XYZ file of C-alpha atoms in Angstrom:
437
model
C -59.231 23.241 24.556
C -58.717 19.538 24.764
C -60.387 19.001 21.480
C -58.450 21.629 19.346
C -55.309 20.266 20.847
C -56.163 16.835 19.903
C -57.057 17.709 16.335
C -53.863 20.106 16.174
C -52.019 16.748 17.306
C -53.445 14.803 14.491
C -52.481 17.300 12.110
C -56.388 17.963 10.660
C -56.070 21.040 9.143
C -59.878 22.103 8.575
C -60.683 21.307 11.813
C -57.745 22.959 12.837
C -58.638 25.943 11.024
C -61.975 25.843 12.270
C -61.204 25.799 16.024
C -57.978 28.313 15.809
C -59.299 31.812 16.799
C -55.572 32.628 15.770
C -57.256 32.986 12.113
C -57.668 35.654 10.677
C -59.819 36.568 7.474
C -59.761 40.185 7.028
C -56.761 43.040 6.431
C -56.120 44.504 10.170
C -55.320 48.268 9.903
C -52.041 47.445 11.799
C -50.500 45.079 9.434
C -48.865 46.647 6.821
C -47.118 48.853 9.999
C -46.692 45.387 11.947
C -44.806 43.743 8.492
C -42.467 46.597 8.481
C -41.315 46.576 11.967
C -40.858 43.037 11.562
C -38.784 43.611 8.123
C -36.889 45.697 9.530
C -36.106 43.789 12.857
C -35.034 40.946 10.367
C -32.769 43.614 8.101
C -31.201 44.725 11.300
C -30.575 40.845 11.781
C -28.639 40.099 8.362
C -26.780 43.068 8.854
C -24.931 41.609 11.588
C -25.178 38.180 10.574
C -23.308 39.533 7.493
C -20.878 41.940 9.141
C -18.426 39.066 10.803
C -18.130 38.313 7.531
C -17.240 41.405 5.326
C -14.861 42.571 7.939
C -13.142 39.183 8.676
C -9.969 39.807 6.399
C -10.112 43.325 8.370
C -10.433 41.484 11.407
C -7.799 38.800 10.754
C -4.725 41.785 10.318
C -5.576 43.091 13.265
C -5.086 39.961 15.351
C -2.128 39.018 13.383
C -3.661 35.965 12.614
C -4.619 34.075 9.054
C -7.939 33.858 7.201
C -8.489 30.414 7.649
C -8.513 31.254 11.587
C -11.310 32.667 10.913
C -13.086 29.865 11.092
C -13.779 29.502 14.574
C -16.032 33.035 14.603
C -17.867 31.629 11.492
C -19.233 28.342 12.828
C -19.756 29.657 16.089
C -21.964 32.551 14.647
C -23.778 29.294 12.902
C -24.350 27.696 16.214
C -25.829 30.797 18.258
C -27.835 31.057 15.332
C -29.095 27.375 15.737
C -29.508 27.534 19.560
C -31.723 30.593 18.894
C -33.645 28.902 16.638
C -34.236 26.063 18.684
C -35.340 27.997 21.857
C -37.044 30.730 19.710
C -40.130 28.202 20.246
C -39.878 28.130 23.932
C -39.179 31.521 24.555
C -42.186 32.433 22.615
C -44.653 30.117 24.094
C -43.382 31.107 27.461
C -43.213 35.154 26.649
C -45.085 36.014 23.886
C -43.249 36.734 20.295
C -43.662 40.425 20.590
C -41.453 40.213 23.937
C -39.246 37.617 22.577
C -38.309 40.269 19.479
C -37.507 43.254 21.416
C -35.317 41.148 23.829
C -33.695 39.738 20.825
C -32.919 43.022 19.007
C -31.921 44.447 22.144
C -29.678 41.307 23.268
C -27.648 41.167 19.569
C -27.401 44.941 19.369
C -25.373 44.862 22.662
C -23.424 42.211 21.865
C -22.197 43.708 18.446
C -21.473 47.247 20.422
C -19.195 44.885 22.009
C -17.315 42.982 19.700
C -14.925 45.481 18.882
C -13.432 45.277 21.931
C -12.699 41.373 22.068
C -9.230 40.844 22.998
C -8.688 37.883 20.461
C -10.482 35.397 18.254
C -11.472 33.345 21.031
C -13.152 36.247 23.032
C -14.551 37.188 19.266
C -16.009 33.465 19.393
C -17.848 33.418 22.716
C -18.906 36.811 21.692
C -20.605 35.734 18.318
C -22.086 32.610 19.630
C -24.035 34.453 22.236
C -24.719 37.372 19.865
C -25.943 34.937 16.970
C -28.422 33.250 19.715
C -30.103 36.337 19.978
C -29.738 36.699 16.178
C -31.509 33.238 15.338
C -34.381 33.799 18.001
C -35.404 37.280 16.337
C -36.783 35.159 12.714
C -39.036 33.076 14.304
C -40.466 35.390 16.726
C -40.644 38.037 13.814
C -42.442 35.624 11.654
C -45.189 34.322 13.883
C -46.025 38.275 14.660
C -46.368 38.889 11.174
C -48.335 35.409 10.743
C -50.553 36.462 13.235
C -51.677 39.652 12.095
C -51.603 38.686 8.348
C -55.187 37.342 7.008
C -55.074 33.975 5.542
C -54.448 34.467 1.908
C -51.157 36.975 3.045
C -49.515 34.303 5.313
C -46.976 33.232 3.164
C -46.481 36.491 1.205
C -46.234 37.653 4.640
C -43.316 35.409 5.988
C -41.364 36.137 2.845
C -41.187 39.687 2.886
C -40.244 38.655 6.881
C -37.220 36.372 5.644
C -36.321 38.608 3.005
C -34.846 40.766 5.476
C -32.196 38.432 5.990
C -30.874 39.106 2.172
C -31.420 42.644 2.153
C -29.737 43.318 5.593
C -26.317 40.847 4.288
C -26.815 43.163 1.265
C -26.682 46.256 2.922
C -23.745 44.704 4.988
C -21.746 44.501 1.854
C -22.344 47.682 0.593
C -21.581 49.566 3.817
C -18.637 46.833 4.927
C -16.403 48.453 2.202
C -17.015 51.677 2.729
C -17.212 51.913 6.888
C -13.845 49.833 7.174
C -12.065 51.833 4.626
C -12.694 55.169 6.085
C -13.165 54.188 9.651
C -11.827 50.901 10.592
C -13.449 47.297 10.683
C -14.954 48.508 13.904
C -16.937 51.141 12.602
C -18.999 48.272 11.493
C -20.256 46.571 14.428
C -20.838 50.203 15.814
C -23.174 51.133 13.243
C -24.636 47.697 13.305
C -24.785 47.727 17.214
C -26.395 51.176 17.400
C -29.106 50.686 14.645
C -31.371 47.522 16.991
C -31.306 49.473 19.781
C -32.393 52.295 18.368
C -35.159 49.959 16.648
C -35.426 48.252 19.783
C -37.555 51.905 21.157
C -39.667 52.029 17.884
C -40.910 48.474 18.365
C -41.694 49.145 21.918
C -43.851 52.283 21.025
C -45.430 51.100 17.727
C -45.351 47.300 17.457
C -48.368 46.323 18.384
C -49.550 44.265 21.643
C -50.810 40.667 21.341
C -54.590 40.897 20.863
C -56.997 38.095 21.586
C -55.460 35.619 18.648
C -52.011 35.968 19.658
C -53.231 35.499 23.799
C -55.132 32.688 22.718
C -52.526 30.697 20.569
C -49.877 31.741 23.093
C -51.848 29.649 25.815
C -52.486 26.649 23.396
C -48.811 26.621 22.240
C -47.647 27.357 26.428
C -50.135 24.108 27.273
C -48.537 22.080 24.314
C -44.547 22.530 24.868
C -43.767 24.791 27.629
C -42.138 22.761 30.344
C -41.731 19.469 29.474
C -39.851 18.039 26.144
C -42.142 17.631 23.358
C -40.684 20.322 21.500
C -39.381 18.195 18.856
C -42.358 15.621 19.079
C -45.230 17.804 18.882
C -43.970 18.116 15.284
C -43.957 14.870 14.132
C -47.409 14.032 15.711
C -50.019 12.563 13.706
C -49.965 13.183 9.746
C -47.155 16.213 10.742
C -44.277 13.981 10.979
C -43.490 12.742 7.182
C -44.186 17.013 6.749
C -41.708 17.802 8.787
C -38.742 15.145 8.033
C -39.192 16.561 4.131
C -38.874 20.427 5.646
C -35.793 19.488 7.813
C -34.273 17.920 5.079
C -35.151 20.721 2.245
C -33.901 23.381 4.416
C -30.765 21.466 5.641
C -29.819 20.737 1.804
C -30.554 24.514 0.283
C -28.888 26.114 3.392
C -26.119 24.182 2.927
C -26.027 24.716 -1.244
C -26.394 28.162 -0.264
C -23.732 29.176 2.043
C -21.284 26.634 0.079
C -21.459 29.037 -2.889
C -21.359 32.292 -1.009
C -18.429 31.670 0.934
C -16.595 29.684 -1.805
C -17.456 32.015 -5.186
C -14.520 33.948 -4.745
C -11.840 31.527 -4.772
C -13.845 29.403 -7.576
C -14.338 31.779 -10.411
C -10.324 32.559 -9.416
C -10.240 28.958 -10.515
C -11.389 29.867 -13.401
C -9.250 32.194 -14.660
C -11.273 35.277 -13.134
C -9.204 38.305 -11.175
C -9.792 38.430 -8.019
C -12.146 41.310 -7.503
C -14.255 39.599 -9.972
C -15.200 36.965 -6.990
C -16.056 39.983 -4.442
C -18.548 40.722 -7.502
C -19.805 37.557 -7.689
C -21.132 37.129 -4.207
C -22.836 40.776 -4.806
C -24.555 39.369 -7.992
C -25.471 36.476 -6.008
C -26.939 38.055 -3.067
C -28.578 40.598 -5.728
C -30.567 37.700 -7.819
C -31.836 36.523 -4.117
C -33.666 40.038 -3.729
C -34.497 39.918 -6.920
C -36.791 36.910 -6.997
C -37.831 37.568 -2.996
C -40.233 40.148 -4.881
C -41.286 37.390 -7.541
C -42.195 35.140 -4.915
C -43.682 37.780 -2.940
C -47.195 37.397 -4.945
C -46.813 34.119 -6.371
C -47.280 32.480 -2.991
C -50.596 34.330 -2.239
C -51.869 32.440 -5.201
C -50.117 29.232 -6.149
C -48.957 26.415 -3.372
C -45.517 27.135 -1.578
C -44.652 23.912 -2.970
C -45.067 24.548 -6.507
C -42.881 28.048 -6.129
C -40.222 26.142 -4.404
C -40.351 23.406 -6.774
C -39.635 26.663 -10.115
C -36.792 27.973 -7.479
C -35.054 24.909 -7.221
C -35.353 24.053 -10.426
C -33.964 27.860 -11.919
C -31.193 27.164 -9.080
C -30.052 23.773 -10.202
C -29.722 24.842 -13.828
C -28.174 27.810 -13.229
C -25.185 26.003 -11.194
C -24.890 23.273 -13.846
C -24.628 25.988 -16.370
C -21.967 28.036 -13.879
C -19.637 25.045 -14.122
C -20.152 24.801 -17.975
C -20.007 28.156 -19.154
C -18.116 29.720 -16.163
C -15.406 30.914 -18.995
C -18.039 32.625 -20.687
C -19.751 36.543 -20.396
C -23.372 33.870 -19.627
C -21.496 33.279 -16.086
C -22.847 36.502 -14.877
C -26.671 35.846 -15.260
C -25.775 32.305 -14.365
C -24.434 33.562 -10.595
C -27.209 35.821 -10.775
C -30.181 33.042 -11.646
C -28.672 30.654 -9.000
C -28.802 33.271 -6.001
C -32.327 33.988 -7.035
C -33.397 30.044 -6.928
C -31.183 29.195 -3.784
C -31.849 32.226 -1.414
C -35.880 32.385 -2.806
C -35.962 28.489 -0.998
C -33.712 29.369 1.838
C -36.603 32.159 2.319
C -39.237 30.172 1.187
C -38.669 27.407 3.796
C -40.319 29.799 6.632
C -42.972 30.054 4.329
C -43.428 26.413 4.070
C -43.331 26.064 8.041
C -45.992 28.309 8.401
C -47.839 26.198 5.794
C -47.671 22.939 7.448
C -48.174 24.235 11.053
C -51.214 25.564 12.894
C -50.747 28.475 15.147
C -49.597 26.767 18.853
C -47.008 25.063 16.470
C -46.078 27.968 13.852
C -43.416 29.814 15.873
C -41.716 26.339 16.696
C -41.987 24.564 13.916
C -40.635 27.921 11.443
C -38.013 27.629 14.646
C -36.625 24.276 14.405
C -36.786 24.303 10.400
C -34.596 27.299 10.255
C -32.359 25.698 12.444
C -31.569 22.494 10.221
C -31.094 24.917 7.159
C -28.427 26.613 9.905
C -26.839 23.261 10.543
C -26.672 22.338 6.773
C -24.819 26.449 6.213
C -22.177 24.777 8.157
C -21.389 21.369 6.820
C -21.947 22.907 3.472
C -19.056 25.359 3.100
C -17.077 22.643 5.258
C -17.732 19.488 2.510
C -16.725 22.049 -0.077
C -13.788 23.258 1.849
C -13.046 18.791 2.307
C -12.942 18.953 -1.829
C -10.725 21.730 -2.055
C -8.377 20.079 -0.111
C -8.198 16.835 -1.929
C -7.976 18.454 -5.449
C -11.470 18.583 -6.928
C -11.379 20.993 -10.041
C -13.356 24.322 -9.889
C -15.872 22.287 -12.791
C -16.466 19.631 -10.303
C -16.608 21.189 -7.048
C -19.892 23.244 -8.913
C -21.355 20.242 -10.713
C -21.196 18.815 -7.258
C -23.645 21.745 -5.840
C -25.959 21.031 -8.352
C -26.841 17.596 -6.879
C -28.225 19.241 -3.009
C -30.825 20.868 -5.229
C -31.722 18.441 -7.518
C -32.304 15.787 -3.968
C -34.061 19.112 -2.710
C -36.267 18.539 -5.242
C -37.009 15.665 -4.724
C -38.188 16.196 -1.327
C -40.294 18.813 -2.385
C -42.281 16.236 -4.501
C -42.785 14.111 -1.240
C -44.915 17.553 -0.063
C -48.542 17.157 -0.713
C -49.927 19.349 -2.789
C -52.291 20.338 0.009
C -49.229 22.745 1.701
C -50.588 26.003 0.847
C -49.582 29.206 2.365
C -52.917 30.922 1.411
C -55.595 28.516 2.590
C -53.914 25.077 4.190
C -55.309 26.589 7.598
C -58.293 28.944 6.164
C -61.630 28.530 8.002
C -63.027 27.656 4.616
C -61.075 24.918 3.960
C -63.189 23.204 5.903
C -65.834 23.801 4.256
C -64.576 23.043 1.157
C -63.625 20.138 1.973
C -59.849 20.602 1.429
């Protein structure tokens, strides 16, 4: 055990690889049931991620209050989100990720029963923050059961179809949002989002499976490593690790931020531009649309090409498609322009997990997707706050979006710092090592 931990320290991923019996080579017969559970954990996720938002102008009447106090139930749904992250890492070395899941969806479906009955947008705050911690711990603990049961050359394929989750539950969100709160009330939202985990929350305790060998044995490793003591945060920078993950921190926290600046801001941009506003209520469908869209590209391509080299065609369809927003935003192109930058912005928000599990062996995986997730969370706040700063002091619509074009383009650029040895599909294989990768 002291040897593997040593080599996991130093960040050598053959022998890694080699001394990991976390690896797996072959197709377990409980996968494809263990990736759905997990996808739909991860749905039930977005879903309320997404509802605070889709019934906020509901919400906002019925406090008597204005939009913009809003706010305060926004970033604090950010920060639970972050705090889950953070301790996803913890919990999971401490718990396993299979108990860490269930608690989760059965903690945030609780919690959104309740929010309905908060007595004002301060109540609504404390309520979100706790409800989002449960929220942010379910993606990494989701993630490293699907990691674990996945054989090598599905591992990143795997984590996508995971994260993708996220998009299709804030989809689903939107769609239902509209139609729940106009027939039933804003409340009838967070009912039916409340109601769904903890009716999950059964089905993953009677079919998700229980941690075999692998997942006993990297629990242990990962429990020796981090639990009770503080190297959290430095068992990911040790050795060759560290310059890996200052460039994932970074990507996330600059895509996250790109992302949720556009989202939350489309609406009153495009009315900017000269667009109604129901037009803007479209937009952020289109947006969230081209996301799902290329979730299924990426879906195969990352069984076969480096995570790195996908990211690198994401970022790149996403920075040319927001340039082109703010040139041609007058024009019928603006449509397949929202819909090309969702796809390249929300396939890298996604894609980040997959690059965590990449770069990390197993003790690590569940901590390291953890804390990367959690500086794309921190950048979906100071994102839709800069552009909010450039509202204020006057920028034009054009600028304001040639100004989200540069966050991708440094992306990027930190994507290029990545060697081209990050590979979903065989960065921790057992033959790597004898390949001599």
């Amino acid at each position: 055990m002291t040897n593997k931990m040593d080599v996991i320290g130093r960040g050598d991923a053959a022998s890694v690889a080699s001394a990991s019996p976390a690896v797996s080579e072959s197709l377990q017969p409980s996968f494809p049931k263990t990736l759905l559970l997990c996808f739909l954990a991860i749905l039930l996720d977005g879903l309320d991620t997404g509802s605070i938002g889709v019934a906020g102008p509901a919400i906002a009447a019925h406090f008597g209050v204005s939009t913009a106090s809003l706010t305060l139930p926004f970033i604090m749904t950010s920060i639970g989100a972050v705090l889950g992250y953070l301790a996803s890492g913890y919990l999971v070395a401490r718990w396993r990720a299979r108990r860490v899941l269930i608690f989760s969806v059965i903690g945030f479906g609780v919690l959104t029963l309740a929010t309905p009955f908060a007595s004002s947008i301060i109540v609504l705050s404390i309520l979100r923050l706790v409800t989002a911690i449960g929220l942010g711990a379910a993606l990494p603990s989701a993630v490293a059961i699907a990691v674990l049961q996945a054989p090598v050359t599905l591992r990143a394929a795997a984590t996508i179809v995971v994260g993708t989750g996220l998009a299709a539950g804030g989809a689903l969100s939107g769609a239902l949002g509209g139609l729940l709160t106009r027939k039933y009330g804003w409340e009838s939202l967070f009912y039916f989002g409340g109601a769904l985990p903890l009716l999950l929350s059964f089905v993953l305790l009677r079919w998700l499976p229980a941690p075999d060998e692998a997942d006993a044995a990297a629990t242990v490793a990962g429990d020796k490593r981090m639990a009770g003591n503080l190297k959290l945060i430095s068992s990911l920078f040790a050795g060759s690790l560290g310059s890996r993950t200052t460039c994932l921190w970074i990507f996330s926290f600059l895509i996250f931020a790109d992302a949720y600046a556009l989202i939350f801001w489309l609406p009153p941009l495009l009315i900017g531009f000269g667009f109604p506003a129901a037009d803007g209520q479209f937009a952020v469908g289109f947006f969230s649309a081209g996301g799902l869209i290329a979730n299924l590209i990426v879906v195969p391509l990352v069984g076969r090409f480096a995570v790195t080299s996908v990211m690198r065609i994401a970022a790149s369809t996403a920075a040319v498609c927001v340039t082109g927003i703010a040139l041609w935003a007058t024009t019928s192109w603006v449509w397949a322009l929202i819909l090309g930058a969702g796809a390249g912005l929300i396939a890298c928000s996604v894609g980040q997990s997959a690059l965590a599990v990449s770069i990390y062996p197993a003790p690590l995986r569940t901590n390291g997707v953890g804390f990367s997730a959690a500086a794309g969370r921190i950048g979906s706040i100071v994102g839709p706050a800069f552009v909010g700063l450039l509202f204020s002091l006057g920028w034009s619509p054009k600028s304001i979006v040639l100004a989200a074009a540069v966050p991708i383009l440094a992306a990027i650029l930190v994507l290029l710092l990545l060697p081209r040895s990050v590979q979903g599909s065989e960065l921790w294989d057992v033959s790597a090592g004898k390949r001599g990768t």
